[in-house]
PDB file of C-alpha atoms and ligand atoms in Angstrom:
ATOM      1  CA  UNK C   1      14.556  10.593  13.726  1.00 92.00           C
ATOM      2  CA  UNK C   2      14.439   6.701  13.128  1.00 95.00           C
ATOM      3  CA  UNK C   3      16.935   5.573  10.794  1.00 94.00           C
ATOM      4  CA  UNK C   4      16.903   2.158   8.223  1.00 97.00           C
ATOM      5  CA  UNK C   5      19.434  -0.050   8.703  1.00 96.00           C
ATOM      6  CA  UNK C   6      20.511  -2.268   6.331  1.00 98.00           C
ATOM      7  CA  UNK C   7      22.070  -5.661   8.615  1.00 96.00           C
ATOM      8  CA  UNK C   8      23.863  -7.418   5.419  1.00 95.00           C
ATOM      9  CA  UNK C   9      22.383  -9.949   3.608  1.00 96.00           C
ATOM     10  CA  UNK C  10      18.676  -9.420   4.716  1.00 98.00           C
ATOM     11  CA  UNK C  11      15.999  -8.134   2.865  1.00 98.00           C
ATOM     12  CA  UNK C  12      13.813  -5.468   4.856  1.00 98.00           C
ATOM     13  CA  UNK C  13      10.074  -5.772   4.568  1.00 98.00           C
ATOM     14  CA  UNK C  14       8.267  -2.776   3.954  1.00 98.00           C
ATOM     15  CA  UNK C  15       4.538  -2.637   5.133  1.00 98.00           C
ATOM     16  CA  UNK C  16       2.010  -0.650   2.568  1.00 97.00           C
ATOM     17  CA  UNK C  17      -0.291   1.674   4.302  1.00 97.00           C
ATOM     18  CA  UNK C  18      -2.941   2.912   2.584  1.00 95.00           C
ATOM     19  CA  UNK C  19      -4.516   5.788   4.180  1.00 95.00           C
ATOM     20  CA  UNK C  20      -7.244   6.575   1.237  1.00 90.00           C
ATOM     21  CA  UNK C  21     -10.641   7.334   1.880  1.00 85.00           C
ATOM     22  CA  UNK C  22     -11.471   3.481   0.424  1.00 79.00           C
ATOM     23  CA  UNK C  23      -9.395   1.873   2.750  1.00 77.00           C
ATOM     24  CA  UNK C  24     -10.761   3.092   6.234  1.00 72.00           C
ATOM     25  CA  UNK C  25     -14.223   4.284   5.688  1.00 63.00           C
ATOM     26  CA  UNK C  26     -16.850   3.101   7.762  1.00 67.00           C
ATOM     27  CA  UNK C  27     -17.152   4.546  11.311  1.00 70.00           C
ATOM     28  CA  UNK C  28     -15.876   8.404  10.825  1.00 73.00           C
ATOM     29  CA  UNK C  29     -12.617   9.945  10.975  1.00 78.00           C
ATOM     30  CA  UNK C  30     -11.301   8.972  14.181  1.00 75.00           C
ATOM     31  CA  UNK C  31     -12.394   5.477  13.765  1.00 78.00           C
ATOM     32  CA  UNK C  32     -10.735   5.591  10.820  1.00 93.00           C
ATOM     33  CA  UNK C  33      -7.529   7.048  11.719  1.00 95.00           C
ATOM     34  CA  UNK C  34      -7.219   4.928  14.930  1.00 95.00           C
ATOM     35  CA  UNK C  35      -7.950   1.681  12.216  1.00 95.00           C
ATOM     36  CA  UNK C  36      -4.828   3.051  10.132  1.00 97.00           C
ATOM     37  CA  UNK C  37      -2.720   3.125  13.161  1.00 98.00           C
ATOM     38  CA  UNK C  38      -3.575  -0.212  14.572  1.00 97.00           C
ATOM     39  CA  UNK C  39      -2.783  -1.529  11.103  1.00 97.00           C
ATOM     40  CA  UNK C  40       0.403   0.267  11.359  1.00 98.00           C
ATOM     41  CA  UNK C  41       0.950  -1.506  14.553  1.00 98.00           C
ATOM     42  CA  UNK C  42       0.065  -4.898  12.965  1.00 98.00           C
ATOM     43  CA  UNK C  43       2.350  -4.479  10.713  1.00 98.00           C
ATOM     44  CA  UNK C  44       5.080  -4.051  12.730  1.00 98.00           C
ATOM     45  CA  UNK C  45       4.276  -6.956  14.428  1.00 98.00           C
ATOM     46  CA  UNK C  46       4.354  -9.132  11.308  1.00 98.00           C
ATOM     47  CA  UNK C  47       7.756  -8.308  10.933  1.00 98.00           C
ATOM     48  CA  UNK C  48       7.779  -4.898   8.670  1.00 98.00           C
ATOM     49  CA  UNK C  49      10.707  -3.295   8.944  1.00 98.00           C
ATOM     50  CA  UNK C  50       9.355   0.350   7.489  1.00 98.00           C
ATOM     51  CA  UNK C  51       5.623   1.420   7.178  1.00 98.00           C
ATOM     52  CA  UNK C  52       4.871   3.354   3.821  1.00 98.00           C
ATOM     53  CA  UNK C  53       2.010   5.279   4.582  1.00 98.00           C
ATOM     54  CA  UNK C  54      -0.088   7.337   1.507  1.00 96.00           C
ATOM     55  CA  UNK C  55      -2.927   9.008   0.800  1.00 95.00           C
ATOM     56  CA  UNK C  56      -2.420   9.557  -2.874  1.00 90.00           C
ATOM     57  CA  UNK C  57      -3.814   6.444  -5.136  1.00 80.00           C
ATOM     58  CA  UNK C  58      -1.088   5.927  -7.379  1.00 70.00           C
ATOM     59  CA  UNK C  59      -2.543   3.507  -9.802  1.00 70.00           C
ATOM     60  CA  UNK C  60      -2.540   3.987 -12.988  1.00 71.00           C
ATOM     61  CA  UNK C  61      -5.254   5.871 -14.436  1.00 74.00           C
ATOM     62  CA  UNK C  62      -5.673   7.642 -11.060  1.00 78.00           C
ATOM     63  CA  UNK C  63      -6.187  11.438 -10.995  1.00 80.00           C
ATOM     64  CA  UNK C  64      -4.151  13.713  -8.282  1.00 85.00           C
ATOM     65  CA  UNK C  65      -5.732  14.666  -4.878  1.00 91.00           C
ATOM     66  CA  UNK C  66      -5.830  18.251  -3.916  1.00 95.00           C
ATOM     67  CA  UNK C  67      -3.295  19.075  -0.889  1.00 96.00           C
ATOM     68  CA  UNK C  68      -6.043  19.772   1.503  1.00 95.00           C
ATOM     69  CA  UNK C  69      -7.066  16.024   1.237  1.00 94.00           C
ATOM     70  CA  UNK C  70      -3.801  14.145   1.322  1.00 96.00           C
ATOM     71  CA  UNK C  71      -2.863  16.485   4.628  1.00 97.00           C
ATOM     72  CA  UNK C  72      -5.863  15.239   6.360  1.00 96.00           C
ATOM     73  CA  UNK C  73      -5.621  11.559   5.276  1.00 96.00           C
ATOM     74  CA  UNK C  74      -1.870  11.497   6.217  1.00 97.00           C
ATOM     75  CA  UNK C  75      -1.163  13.782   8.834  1.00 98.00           C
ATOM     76  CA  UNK C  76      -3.824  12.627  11.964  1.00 97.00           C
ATOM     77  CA  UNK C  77      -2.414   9.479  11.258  1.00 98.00           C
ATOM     78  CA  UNK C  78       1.173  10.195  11.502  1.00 98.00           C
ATOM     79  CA  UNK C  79       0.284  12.145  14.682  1.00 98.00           C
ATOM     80  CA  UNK C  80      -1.867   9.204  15.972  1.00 98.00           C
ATOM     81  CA  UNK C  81       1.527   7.229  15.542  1.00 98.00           C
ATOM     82  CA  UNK C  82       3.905   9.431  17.177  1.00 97.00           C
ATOM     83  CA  UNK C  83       6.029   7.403  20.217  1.00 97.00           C
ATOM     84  CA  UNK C  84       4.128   3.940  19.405  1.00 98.00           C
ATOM     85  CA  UNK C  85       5.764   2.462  16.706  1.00 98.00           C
ATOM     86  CA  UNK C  86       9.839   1.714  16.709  1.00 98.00           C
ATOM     87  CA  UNK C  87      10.390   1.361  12.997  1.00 98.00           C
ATOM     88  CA  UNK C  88      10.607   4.061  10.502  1.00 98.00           C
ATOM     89  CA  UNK C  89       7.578   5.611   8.382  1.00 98.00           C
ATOM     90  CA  UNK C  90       8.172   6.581   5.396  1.00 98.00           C
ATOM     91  CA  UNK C  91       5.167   9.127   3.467  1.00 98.00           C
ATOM     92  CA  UNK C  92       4.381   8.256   0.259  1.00 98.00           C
ATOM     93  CA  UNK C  93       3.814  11.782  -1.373  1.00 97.00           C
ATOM     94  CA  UNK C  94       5.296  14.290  -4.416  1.00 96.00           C
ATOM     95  CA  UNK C  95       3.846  17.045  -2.364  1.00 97.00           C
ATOM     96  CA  UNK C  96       6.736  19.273  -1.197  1.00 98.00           C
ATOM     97  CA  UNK C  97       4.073  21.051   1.887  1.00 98.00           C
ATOM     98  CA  UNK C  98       3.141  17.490   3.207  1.00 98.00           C
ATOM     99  CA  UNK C  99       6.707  16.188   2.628  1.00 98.00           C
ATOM    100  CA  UNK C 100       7.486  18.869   5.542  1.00 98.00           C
ATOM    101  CA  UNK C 101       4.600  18.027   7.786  1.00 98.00           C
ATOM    102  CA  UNK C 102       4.558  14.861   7.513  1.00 98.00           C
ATOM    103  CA  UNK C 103       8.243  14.724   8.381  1.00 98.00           C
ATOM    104  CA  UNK C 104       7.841  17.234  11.318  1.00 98.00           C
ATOM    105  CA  UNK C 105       4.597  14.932  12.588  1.00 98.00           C
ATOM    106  CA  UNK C 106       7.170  12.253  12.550  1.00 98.00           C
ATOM    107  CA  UNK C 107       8.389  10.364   9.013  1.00 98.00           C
ATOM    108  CA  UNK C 108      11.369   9.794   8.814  1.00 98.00           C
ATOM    109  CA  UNK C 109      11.829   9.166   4.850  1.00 98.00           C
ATOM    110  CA  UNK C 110      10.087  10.638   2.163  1.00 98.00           C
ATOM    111  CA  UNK C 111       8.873   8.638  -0.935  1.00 98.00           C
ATOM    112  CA  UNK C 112       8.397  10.484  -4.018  1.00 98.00           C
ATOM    113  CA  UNK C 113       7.102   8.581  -7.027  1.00 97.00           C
ATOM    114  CA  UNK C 114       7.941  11.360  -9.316  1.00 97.00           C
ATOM    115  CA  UNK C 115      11.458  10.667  -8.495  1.00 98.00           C
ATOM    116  CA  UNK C 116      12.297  14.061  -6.758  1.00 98.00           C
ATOM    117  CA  UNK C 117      12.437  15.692 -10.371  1.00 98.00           C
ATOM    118  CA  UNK C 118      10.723  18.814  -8.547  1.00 98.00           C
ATOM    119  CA  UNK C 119      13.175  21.040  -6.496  1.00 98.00           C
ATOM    120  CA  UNK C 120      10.851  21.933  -3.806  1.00 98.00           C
ATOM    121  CA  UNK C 121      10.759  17.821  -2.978  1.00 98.00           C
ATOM    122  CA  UNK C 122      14.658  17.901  -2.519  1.00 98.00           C
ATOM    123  CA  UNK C 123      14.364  21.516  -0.694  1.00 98.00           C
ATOM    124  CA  UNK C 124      12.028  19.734   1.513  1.00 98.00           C
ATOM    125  CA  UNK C 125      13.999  16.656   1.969  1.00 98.00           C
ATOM    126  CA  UNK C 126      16.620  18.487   2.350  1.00 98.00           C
ATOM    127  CA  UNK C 127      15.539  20.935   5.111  1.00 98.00           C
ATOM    128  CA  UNK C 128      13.564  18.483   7.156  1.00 98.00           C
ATOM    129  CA  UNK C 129      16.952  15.837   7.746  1.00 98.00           C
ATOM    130  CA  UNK C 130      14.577  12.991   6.287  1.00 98.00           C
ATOM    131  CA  UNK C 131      15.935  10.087   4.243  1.00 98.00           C
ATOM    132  CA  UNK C 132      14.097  10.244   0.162  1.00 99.00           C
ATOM    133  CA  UNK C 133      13.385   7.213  -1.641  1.00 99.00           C
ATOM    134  CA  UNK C 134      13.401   8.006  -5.348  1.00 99.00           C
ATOM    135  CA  UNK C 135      11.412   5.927  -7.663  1.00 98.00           C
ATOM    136  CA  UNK C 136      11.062   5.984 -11.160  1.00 98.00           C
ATOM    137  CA  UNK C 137       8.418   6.732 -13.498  1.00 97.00           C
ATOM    138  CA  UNK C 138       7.847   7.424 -16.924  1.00 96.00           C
ATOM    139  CA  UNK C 139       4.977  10.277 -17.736  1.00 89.00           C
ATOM    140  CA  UNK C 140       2.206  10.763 -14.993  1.00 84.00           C
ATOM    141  CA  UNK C 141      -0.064   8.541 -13.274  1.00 82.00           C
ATOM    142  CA  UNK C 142      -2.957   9.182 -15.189  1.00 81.00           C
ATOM    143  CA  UNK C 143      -1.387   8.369 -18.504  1.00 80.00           C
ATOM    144  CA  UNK C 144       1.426   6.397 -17.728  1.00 77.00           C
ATOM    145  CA  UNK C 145       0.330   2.907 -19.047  1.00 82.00           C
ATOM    146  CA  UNK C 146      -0.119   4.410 -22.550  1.00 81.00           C
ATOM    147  CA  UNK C 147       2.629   3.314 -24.920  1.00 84.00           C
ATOM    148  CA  UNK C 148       5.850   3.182 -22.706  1.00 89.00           C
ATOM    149  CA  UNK C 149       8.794   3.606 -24.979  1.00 95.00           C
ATOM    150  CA  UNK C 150      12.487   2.976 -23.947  1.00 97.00           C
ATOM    151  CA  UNK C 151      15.859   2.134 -25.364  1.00 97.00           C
ATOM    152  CA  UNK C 152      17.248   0.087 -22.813  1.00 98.00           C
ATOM    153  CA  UNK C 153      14.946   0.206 -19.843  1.00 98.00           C
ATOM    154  CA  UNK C 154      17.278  -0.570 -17.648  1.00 98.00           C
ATOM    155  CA  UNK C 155      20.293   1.976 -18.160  1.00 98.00           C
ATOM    156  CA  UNK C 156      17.438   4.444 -18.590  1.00 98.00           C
ATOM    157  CA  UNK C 157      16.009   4.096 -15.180  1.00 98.00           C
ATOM    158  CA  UNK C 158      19.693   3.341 -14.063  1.00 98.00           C
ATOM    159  CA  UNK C 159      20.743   7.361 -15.532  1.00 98.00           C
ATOM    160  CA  UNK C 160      17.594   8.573 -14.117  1.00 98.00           C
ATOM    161  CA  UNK C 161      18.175   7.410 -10.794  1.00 98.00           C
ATOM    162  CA  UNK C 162      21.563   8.351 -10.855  1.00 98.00           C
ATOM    163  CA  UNK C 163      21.378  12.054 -11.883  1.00 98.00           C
ATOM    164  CA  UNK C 164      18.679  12.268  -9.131  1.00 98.00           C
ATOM    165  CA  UNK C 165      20.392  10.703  -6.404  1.00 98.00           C
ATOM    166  CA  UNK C 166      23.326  13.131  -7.193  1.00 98.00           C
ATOM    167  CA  UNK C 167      20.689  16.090  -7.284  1.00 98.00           C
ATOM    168  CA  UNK C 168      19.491  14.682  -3.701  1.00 98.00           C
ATOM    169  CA  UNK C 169      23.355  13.976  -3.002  1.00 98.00           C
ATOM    170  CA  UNK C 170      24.406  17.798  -3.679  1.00 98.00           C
ATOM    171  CA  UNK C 171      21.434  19.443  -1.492  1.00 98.00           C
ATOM    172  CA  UNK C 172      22.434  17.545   1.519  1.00 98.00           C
ATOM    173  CA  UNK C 173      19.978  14.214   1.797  1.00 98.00           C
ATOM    174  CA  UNK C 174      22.204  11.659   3.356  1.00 97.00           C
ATOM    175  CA  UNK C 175      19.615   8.590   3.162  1.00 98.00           C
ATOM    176  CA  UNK C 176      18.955   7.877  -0.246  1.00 98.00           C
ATOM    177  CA  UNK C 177      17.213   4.842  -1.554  1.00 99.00           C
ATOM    178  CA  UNK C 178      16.431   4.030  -5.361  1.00 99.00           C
ATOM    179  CA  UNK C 179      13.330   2.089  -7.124  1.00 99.00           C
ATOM    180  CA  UNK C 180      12.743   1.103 -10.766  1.00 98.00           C
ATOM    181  CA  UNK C 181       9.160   1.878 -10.477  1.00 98.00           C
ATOM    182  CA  UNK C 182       7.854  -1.431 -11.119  1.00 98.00           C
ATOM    183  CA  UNK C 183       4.167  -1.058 -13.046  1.00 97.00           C
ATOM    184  CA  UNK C 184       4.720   2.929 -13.541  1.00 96.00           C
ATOM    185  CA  UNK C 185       5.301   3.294 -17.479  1.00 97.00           C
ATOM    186  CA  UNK C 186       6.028   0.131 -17.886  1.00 97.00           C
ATOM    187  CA  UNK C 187       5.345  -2.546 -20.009  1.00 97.00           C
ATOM    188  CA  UNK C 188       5.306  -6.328 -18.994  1.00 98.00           C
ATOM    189  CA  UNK C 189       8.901  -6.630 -20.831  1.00 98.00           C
ATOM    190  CA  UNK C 190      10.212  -3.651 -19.176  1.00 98.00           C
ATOM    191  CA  UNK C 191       9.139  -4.929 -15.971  1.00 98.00           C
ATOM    192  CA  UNK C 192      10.805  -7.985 -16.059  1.00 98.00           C
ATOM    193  CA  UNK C 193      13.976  -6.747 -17.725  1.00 98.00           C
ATOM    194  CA  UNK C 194      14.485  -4.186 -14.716  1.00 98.00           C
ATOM    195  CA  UNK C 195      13.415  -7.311 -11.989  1.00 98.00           C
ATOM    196  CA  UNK C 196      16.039  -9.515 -14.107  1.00 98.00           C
ATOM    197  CA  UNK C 197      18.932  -6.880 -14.231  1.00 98.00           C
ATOM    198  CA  UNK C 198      18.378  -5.349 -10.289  1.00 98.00           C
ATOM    199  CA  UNK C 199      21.954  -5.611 -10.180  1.00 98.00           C
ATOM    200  CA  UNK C 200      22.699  -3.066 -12.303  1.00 98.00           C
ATOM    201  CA  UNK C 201      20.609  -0.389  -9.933  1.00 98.00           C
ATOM    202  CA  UNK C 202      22.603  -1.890  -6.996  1.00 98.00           C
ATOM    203  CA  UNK C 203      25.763  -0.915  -8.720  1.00 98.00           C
ATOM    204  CA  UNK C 204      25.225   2.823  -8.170  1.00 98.00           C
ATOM    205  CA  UNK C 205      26.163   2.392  -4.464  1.00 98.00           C
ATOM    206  CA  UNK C 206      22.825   2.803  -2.984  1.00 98.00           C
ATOM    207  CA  UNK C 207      20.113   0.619  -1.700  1.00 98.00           C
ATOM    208  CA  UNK C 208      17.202  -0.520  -3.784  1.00 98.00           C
ATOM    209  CA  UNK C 209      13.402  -0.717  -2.922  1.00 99.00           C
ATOM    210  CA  UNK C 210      11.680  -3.133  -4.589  1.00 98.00           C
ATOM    211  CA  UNK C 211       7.435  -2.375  -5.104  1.00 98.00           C
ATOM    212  CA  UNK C 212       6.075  -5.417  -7.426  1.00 98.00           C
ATOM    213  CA  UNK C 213       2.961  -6.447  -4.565  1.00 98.00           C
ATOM    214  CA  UNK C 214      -0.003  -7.205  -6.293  1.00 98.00           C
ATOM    215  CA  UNK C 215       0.871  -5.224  -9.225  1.00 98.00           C
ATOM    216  CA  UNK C 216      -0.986  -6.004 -12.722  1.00 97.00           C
ATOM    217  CA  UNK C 217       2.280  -7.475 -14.486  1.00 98.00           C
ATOM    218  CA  UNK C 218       1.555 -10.558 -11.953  1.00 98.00           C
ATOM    219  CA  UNK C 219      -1.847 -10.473 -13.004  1.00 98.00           C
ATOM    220  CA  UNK C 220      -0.645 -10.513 -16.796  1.00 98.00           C
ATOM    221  CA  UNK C 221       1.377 -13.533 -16.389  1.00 98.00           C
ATOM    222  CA  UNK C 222      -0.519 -15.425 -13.422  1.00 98.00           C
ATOM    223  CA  UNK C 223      -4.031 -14.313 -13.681  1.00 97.00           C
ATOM    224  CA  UNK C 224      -6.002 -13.399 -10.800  1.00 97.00           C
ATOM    225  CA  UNK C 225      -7.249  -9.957  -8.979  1.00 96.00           C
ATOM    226  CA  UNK C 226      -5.231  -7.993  -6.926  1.00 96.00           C
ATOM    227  CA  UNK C 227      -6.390 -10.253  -3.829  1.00 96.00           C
ATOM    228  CA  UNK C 228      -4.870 -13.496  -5.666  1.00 97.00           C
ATOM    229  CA  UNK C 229      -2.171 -11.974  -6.483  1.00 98.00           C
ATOM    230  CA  UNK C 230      -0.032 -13.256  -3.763  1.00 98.00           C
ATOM    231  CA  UNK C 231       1.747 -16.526  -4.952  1.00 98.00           C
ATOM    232  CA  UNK C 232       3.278 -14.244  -7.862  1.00 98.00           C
ATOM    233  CA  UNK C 233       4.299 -11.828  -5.392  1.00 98.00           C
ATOM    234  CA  UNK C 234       6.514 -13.779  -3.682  1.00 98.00           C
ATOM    235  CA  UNK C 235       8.010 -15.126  -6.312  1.00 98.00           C
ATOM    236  CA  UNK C 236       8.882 -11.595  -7.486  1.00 98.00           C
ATOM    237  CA  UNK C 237      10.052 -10.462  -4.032  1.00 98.00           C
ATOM    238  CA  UNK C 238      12.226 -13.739  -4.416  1.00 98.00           C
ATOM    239  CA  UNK C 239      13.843 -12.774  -7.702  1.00 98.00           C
ATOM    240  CA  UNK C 240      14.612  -9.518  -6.681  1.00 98.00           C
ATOM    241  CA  UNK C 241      15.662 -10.269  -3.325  1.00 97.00           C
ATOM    242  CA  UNK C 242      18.647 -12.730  -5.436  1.00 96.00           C
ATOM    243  CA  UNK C 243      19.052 -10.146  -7.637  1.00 96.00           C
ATOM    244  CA  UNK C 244      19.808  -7.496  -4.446  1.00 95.00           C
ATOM    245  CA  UNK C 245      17.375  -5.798  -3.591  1.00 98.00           C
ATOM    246  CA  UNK C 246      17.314  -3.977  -0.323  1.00 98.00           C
ATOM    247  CA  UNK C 247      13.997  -3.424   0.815  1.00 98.00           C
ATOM    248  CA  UNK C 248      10.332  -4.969  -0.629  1.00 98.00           C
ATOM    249  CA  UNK C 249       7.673  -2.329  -0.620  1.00 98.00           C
ATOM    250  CA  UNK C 250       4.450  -5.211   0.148  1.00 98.00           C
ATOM    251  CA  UNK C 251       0.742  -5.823   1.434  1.00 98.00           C
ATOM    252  CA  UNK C 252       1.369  -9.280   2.709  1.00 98.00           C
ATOM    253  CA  UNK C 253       3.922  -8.363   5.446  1.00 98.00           C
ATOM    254  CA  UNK C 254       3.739 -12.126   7.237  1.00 98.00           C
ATOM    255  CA  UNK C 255       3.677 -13.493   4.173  1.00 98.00           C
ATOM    256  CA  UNK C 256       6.707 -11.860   2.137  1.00 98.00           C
ATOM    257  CA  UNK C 257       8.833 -12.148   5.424  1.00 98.00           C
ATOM    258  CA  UNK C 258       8.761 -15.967   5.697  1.00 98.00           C
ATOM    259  CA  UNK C 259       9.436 -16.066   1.884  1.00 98.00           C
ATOM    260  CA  UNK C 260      12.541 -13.653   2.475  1.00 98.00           C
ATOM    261  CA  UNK C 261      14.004 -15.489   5.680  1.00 98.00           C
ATOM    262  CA  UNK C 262      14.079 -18.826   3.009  1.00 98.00           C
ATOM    263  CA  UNK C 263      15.408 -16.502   0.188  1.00 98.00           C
ATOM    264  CA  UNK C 264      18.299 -14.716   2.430  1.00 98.00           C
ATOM    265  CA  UNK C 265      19.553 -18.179   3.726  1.00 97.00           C
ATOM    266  CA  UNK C 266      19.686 -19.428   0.733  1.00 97.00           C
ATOM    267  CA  UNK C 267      21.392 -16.467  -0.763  1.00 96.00           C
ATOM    268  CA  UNK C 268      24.389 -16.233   2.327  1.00 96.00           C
ATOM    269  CA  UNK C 269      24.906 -20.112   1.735  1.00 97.00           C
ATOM    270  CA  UNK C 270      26.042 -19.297  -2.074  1.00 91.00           C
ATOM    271  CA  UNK C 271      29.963 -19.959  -2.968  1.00 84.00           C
TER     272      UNK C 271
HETATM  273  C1  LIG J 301      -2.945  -3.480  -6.113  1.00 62.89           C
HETATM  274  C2  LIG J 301      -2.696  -2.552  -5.145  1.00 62.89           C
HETATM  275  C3  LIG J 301      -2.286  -3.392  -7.315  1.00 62.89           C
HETATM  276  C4  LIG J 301      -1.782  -1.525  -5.380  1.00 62.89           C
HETATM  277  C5  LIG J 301      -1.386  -2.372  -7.542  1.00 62.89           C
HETATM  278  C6  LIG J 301      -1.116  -1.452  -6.568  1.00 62.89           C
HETATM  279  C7  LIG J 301       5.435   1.908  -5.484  1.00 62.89           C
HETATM  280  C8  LIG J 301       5.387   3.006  -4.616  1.00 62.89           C
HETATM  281  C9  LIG J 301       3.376   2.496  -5.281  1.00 62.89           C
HETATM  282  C10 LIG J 301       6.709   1.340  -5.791  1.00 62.89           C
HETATM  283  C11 LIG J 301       7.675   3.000  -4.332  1.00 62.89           C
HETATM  284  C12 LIG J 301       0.707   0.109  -6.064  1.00 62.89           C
HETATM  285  C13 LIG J 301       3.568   4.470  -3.713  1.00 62.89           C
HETATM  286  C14 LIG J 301       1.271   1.324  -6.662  1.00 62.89           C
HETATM  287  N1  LIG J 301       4.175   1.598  -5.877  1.00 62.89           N
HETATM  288  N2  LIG J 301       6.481   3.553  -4.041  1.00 62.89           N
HETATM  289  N3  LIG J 301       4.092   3.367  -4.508  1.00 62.89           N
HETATM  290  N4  LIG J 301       7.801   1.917  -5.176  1.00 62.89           N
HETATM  291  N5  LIG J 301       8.798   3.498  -3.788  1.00 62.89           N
HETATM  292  N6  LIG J 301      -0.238  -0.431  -6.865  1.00 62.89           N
HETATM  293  O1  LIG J 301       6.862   0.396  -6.568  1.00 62.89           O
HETATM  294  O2  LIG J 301       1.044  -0.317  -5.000  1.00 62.89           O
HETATM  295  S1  LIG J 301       1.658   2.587  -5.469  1.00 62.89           S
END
């Protein structure tokens, strides 16, 4: 199994895969599935340091995809990968059965959204030796973007992620990464307020992912579609790379790694 590493100072790059039927359709399955894995492959060679591969639309508003879906998105492309890629994969699913598969098809981390509050996602982290990142969210996908109501956002998520991680911690799960869940019952404020106060997540003693690419809070203050959402995206990879965070979960792999090779000097030059 492929393991992160975390050389100091640097901030890893994490490639998004997207492996839903929007994103690869034309042509048939194996067309489609070799077209994931060459993107894979591309990013790899823009400089990701993990691929995040899903086949679960997590947007808000989005409604859950049956098992039987997600396993056939996920898993020929996983298997389609095996041997060609030297970085890790992580799977981005909530879904204890393809946690497994997907790990024994060759992930190497598991990403649950829901924050691993389900004990057959640490069982199956737990059995299958793979590294879990644990993300935040308040409420479900479909209703999420509501009315999101916190005290303090920020030692909310920070309790949440720590009573998880020691969960994760307890069952045996060595590799353990934590996310605020940028966009995911979240308001603009509470976005910013966890992207301004990343340090406190760091403080826990484990690494911190970072997902902001292309999300809707850039729109809010920037404008723009996803697609122009890129010049904000930096500059929030920026921030929270000075703030500390470990990895940034992105689209725009070529992109967001020139921005963080600027960002990290500057950052290892501080006094
Ligand atoms: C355009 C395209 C606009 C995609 C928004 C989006 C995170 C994550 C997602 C995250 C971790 C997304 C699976 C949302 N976000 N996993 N996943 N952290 N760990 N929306 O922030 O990219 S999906």
């Amino acid at each position: 199994m492929k393991k992160l590493e975390f050389p100091p100072g640097r901030t890893l790059i994490c490639g998004i895969l997207n492996v839903t039927p929007d994103s690869f359709s034309d042509g048939g399955k194996w067309a489609s599935v070799e077209a994931a894995a060459a993107r894979a492959l591309e990013l790899e060679a823009q400089g990701a340091e993990l691929i995040d591969i899903g086949g679960e639309s997590s947007r808000p508003g989005s409604a859950p995809v049956p098992l039987e879906d997600e396993k056939l998105r996920v898993l020929p492309v996983l298997e389609a990968l095996a041997g060609r890629l030297r970085i890790p994969v992580s799977v981005d699913t909530c879904k204890p059965e393809l946690a497994r598969l997907a790990v024994k098809a060759g992930a190497d981390i598991i990403n649950d959204i829901t924050g691993f509050i389900s004990p057959a996602m640490i069982e199956a982290a737990a059995a299958s030796g793979a590294g879990a990142i644990i993300m935040h969210m308040q409420g479900e996908p479909r209703s999420m973007q509501a009315a999101p109501v916190y005290g303090d956002v920020v030692s909310e998520v920070r309790t949440f992620l720590a009573e998880r991680a020691a969960a994760l911690a307890k069952a045996g799960v060595k590799r353990i990464i934590l996310d605020p869940g940028i966009g995911f019952g979240k308001t603009l404020e509470h976005n910013l307020a966890l992207l301004a106060r990343l340090a406190e997540l760091r403080a826990l003693g484990y690494p911190v992912m970072l997902g902001v690419s292309r999300k809707k809070f850039i729109g809010t203050l920037a404008g723009g579609e996803p697609d122009e959402r890129l010049s904000g995206t930096i500059a929030a990879c920026v921030a929270g790379a000075a703030n500390g965070a470990d990895i940034i979960r992105v689209h725009d792999v070529r992109e967001c790694r020139r921005a963080m090779l600027v960002a990290d000097a500057i950052r290892a030059a501080r006094k």
